[in-house]
Coordinates of C-alpha atoms in Angstrom, one line a residue:
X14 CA 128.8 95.6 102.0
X15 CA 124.9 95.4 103.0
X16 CA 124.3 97.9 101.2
X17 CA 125.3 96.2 97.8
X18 CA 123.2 94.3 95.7
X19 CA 125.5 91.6 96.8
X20 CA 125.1 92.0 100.4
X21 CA 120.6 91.9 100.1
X22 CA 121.1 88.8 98.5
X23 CA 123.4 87.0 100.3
X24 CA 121.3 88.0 103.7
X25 CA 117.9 87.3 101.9
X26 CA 118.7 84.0 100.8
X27 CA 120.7 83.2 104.2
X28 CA 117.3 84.0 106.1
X29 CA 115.4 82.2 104.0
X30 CA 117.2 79.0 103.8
X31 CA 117.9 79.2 107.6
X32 CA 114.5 79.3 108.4
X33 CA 113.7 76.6 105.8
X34 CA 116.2 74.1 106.7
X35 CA 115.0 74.0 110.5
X36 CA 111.4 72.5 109.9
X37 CA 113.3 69.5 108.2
X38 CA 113.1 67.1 111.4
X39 CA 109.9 68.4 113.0
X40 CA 108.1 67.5 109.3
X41 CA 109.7 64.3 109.3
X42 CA 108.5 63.7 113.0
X43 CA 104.9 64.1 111.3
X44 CA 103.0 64.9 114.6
X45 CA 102.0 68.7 113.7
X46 CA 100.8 70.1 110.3
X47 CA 102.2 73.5 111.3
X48 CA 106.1 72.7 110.6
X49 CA 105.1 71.3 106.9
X50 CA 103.0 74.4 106.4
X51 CA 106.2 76.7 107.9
X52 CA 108.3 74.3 105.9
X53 CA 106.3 75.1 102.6
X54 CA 106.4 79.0 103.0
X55 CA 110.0 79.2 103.8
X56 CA 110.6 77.4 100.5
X57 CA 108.6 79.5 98.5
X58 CA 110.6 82.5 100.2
X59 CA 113.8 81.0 99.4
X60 CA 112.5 80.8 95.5
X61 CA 111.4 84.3 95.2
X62 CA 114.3 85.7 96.9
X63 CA 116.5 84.0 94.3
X64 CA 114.5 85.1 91.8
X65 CA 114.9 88.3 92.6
X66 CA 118.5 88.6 92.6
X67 CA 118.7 86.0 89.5
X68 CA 120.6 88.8 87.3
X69 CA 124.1 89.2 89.3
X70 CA 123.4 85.7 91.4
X71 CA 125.9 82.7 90.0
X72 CA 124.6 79.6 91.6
X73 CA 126.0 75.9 91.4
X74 CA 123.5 74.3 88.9
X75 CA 122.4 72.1 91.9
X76 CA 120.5 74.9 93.0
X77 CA 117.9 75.5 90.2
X78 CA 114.2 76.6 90.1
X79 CA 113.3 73.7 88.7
X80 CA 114.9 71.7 91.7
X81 CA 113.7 74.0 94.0
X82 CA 110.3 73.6 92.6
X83 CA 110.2 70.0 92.8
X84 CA 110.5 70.3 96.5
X85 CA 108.0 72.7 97.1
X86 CA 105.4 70.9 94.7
X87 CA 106.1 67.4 97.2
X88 CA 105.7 69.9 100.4
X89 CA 102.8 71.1 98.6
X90 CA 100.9 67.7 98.2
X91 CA 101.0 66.7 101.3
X92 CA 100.4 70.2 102.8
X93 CA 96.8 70.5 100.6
X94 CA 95.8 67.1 102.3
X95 CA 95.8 69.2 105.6
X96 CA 94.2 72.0 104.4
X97 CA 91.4 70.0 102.8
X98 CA 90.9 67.6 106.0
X99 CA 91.6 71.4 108.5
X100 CA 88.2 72.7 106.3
X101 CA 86.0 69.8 106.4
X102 CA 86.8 69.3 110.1
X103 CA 85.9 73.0 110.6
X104 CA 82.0 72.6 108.8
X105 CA 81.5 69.4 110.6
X106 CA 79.8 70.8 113.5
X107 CA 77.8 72.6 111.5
X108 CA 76.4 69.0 109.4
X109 CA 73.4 67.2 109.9
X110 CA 74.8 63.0 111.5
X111 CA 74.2 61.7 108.0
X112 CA 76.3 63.8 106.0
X113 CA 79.1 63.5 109.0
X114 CA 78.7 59.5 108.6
X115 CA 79.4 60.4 104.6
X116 CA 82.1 62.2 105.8
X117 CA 84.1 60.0 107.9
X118 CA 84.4 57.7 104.6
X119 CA 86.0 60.7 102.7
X120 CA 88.1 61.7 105.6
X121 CA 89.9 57.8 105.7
X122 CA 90.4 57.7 102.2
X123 CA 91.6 61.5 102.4
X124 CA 94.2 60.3 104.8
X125 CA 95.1 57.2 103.1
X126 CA 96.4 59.4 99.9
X127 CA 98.1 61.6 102.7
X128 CA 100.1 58.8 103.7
X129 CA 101.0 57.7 100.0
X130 CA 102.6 61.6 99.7
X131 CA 104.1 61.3 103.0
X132 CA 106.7 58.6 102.2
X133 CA 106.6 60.3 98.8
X134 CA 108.2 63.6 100.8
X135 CA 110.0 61.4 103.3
X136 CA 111.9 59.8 100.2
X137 CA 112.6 63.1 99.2
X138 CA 114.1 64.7 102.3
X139 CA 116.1 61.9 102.4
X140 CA 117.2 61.7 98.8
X141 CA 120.4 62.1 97.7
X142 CA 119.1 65.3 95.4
X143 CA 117.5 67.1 98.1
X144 CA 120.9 67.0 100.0
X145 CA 122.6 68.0 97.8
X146 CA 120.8 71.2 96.5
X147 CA 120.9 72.0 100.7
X148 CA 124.4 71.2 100.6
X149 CA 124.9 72.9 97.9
X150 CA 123.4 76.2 99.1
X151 CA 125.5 76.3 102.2
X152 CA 128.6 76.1 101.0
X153 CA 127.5 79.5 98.5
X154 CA 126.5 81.0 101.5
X155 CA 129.8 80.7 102.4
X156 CA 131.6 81.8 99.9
X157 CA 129.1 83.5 97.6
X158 CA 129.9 84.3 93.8
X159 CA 127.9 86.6 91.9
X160 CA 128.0 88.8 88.3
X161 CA 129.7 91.7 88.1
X162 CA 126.8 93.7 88.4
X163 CA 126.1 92.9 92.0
X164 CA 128.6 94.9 93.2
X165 CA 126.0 98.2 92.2
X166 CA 124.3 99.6 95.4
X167 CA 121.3 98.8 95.8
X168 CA 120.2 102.0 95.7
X169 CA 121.2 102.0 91.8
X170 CA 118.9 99.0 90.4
X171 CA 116.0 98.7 93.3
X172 CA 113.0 100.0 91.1
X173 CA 114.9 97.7 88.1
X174 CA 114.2 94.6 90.6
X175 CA 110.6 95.4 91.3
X176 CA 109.4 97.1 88.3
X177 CA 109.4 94.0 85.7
X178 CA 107.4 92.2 88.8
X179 CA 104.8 94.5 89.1
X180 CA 104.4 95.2 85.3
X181 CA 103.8 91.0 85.0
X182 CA 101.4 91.6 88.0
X183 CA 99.3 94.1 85.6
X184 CA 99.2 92.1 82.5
X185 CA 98.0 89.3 84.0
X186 CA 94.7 88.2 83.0
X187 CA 92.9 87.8 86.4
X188 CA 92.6 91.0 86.9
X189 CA 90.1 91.0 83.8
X190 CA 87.9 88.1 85.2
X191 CA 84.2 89.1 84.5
X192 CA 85.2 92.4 82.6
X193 CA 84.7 93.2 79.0
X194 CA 87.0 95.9 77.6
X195 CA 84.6 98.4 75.5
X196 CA 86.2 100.1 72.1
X197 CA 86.4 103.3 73.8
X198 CA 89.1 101.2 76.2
X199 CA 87.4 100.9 79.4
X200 CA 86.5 98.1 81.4
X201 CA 82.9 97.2 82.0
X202 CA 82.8 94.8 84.6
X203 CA 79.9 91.9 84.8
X204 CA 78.5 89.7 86.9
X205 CA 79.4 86.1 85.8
X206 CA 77.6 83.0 87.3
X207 CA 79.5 81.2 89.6
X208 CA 79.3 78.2 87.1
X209 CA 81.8 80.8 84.8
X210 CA 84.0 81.6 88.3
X211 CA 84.9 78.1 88.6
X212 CA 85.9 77.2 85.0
X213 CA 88.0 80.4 85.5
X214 CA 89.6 79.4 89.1
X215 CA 92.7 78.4 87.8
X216 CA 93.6 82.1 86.2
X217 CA 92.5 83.1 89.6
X218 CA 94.5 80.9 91.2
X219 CA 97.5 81.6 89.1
X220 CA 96.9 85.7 89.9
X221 CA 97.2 84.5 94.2
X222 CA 100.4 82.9 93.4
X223 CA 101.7 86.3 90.7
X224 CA 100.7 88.8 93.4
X225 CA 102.2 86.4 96.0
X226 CA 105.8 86.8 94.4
X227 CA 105.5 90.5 93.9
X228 CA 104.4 90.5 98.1
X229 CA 107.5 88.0 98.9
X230 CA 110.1 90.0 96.8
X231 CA 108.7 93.5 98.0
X232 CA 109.1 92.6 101.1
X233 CA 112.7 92.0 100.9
X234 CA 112.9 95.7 100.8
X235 CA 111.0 96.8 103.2
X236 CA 113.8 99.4 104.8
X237 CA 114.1 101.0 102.0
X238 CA 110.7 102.8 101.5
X239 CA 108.2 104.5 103.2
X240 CA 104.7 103.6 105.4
X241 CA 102.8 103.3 102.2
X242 CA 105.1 100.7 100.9
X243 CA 104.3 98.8 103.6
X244 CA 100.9 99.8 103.5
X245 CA 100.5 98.1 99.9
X246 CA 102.4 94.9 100.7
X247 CA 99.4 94.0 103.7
X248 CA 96.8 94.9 101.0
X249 CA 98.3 92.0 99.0
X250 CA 98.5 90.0 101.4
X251 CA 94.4 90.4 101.9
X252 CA 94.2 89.8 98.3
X253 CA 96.1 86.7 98.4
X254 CA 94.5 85.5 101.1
X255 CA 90.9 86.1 99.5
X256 CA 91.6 84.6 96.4
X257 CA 93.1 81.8 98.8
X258 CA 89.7 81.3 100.2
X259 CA 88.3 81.1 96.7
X260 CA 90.6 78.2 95.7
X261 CA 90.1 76.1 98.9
X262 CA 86.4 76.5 98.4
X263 CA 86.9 75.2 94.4
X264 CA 89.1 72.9 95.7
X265 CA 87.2 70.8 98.4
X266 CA 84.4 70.9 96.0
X267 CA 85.9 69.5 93.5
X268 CA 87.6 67.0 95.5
X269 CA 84.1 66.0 97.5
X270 CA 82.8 65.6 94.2
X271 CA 85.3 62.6 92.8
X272 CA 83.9 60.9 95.9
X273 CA 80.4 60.4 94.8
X274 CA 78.8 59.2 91.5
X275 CA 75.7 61.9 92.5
X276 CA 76.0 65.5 92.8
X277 CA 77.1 67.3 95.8
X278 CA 73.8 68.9 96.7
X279 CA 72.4 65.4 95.9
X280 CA 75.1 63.4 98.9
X281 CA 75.9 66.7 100.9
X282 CA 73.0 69.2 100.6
X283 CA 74.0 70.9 104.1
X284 CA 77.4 71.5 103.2
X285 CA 77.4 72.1 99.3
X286 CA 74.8 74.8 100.1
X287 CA 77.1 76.1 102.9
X288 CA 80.3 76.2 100.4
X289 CA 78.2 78.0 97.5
X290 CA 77.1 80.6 99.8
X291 CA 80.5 81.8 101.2
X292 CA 81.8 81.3 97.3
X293 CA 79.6 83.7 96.3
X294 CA 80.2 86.2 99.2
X295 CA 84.2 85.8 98.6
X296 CA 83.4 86.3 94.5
X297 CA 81.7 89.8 95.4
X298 CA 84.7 91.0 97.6
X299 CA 86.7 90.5 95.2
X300 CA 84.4 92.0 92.2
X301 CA 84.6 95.3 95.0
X302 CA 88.5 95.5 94.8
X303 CA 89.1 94.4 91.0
X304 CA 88.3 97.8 89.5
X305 CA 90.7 99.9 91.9
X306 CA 93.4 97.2 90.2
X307 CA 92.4 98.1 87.0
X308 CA 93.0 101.9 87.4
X309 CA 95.2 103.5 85.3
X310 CA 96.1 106.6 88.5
X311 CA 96.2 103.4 90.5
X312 CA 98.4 101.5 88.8
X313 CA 100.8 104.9 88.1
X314 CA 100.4 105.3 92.0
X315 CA 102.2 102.0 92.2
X316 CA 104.9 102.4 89.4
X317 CA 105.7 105.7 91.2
X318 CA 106.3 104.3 94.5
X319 CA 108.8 101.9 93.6
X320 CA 110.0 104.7 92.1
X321 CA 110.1 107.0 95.7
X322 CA 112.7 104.6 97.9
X323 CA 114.9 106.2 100.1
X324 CA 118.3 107.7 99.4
X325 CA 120.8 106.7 102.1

């Protein structure tokens, strides 16, 4: 029965492991980053939509996060090599010949660890653990066993799914980056350096990937709520995306600095001016949407509309 809790999971995860499985030989081909990146979603898909029906789903223990995690983190290696040679190709242009000379040398050695990861993830696809967690989760799909409580509609648990989600999303810490809660209980928001911002990125970072589950398991049930449902899942996808660029920006700069015994601004004026810049412009976006998360009405609104799905 669709309608069953049984019936969202089994299509969720069907979906998502459909679309995963089909990057496999155009990754191991190697001659497009956009397969590995595809490739690297769709995993992350398939782990939030187990996660979310983790309470009635009986799996074979094969087919555990921690397996599943392995794989993404080996997909995820080699994927930030791209992302971190896609953003220094992309300010190249903009670089005086000298820094581009320095650049080439980072570049070859970027793509000499890329390599090392590569066989590193061909290994894995290949590996006698990977096939069988992909094995593994076919034969569920076709004949699926699940708690008893899976058999509910899922009409009768849907705000139970989302709820303990969203209420992780609100305690996390990130949300309270640069703030000061006074005694009277309201939060004062400051303006940190971007010195304290990057010894803070990783609780940042850790808030992209918290509101990124809440986005990938909301949208699993999309049909069953209204516009502004919707509506809220694209906003957190612009947060995501923004605290993204935050992290690729700590990320390169970090990573160009290993490469030198000087500073940045010392090797790479042009460009470490360039990247502290659009830091600081993507650190006051985000200072403008903080407080509206921090909002008591605002975070009701969001309890109540998990709350408001439809009754078929």
């Amino acid at each position: 029965d669709p309608q069953t809790i049984a019936g969202c999971a089994e299509r969720a995860i069907a979906q998502c492991f459909t679309k995963f499985d089909k990057y496999e030989k155009k990754v191991l081909q190697d001659n497009d980053p956009e397969p590995l990146h595809q490739m690297r979603v769709r995993m992350r898909r398939l782990r939030s939509a187990i996660a979310a029906f983790a309470p009635v789903l009986i799996l074979p223990k094969e087919v555990s996060d921690r397996q599943l995690g392995q794989i993404a983190r080996t997909l995820g290696k080699v994927r930030d090599w791209d992302v971190l040679q896609a953003q220094l190709d992309s300010y190249r242009p903009q670089l005086p010949a000298k820094e581009n000379k320095r650049l080439d040398k980072i570049i070859d050695r970027l793509n000499r660890d890329r390599q090392l990861d590569f066989l590193l993830l061909e290994k894995t696809i290949h590996g006698d653990s990977y096939c069988q967690l992909c094995r593994n989760l076919r034969d569920w799909l076709e004949q699926p066993t699940y708690r008893v409580a899976a058999h509910l509609t899922i009409q009768q648990v849907l705000p139970d799914l989302l709820l303990p989600l969203l209420s992780q999303l609100f305690l996390h810490p990130g949300w309270l980056m640069g703030s000061a809660i006074l005694e009277s209980q309201t939060i004062d928001p400051s303006s940190p350096s971007l010195a304290q911002l990057r010894h803070h990125s990783e609780v940042l970072h850790d808030l992209r990937k918290q509101i990124k589950r809440v986005r990938y398991q909301a949208e699993l049930f999309v049909g069953y709520y209204d516009e502004s449902y919707l509506t809220q899942i694209e906003e957190f996808k612009r947060l995501q995306d923004l605290l993204g660029h935050l992290q690729d920006r700590s990320v390169l700069q970090t990573f160009l600095q290993t490469q030198f015994k000087e500073t940045l601004a010392d090797r790479l004026p042009t460009l470490a001016q360039q990247l502290q810049t659009e830091e600081w412009e993507l650190w006051q976006n985000w200072r403008a949407v903080q407080p509206r998360y921090l909002d008591a009405q605002f975070r009701q609104t969001l309890r109540s509309q998990i709350l408001a799905f439809n009754q078929f």
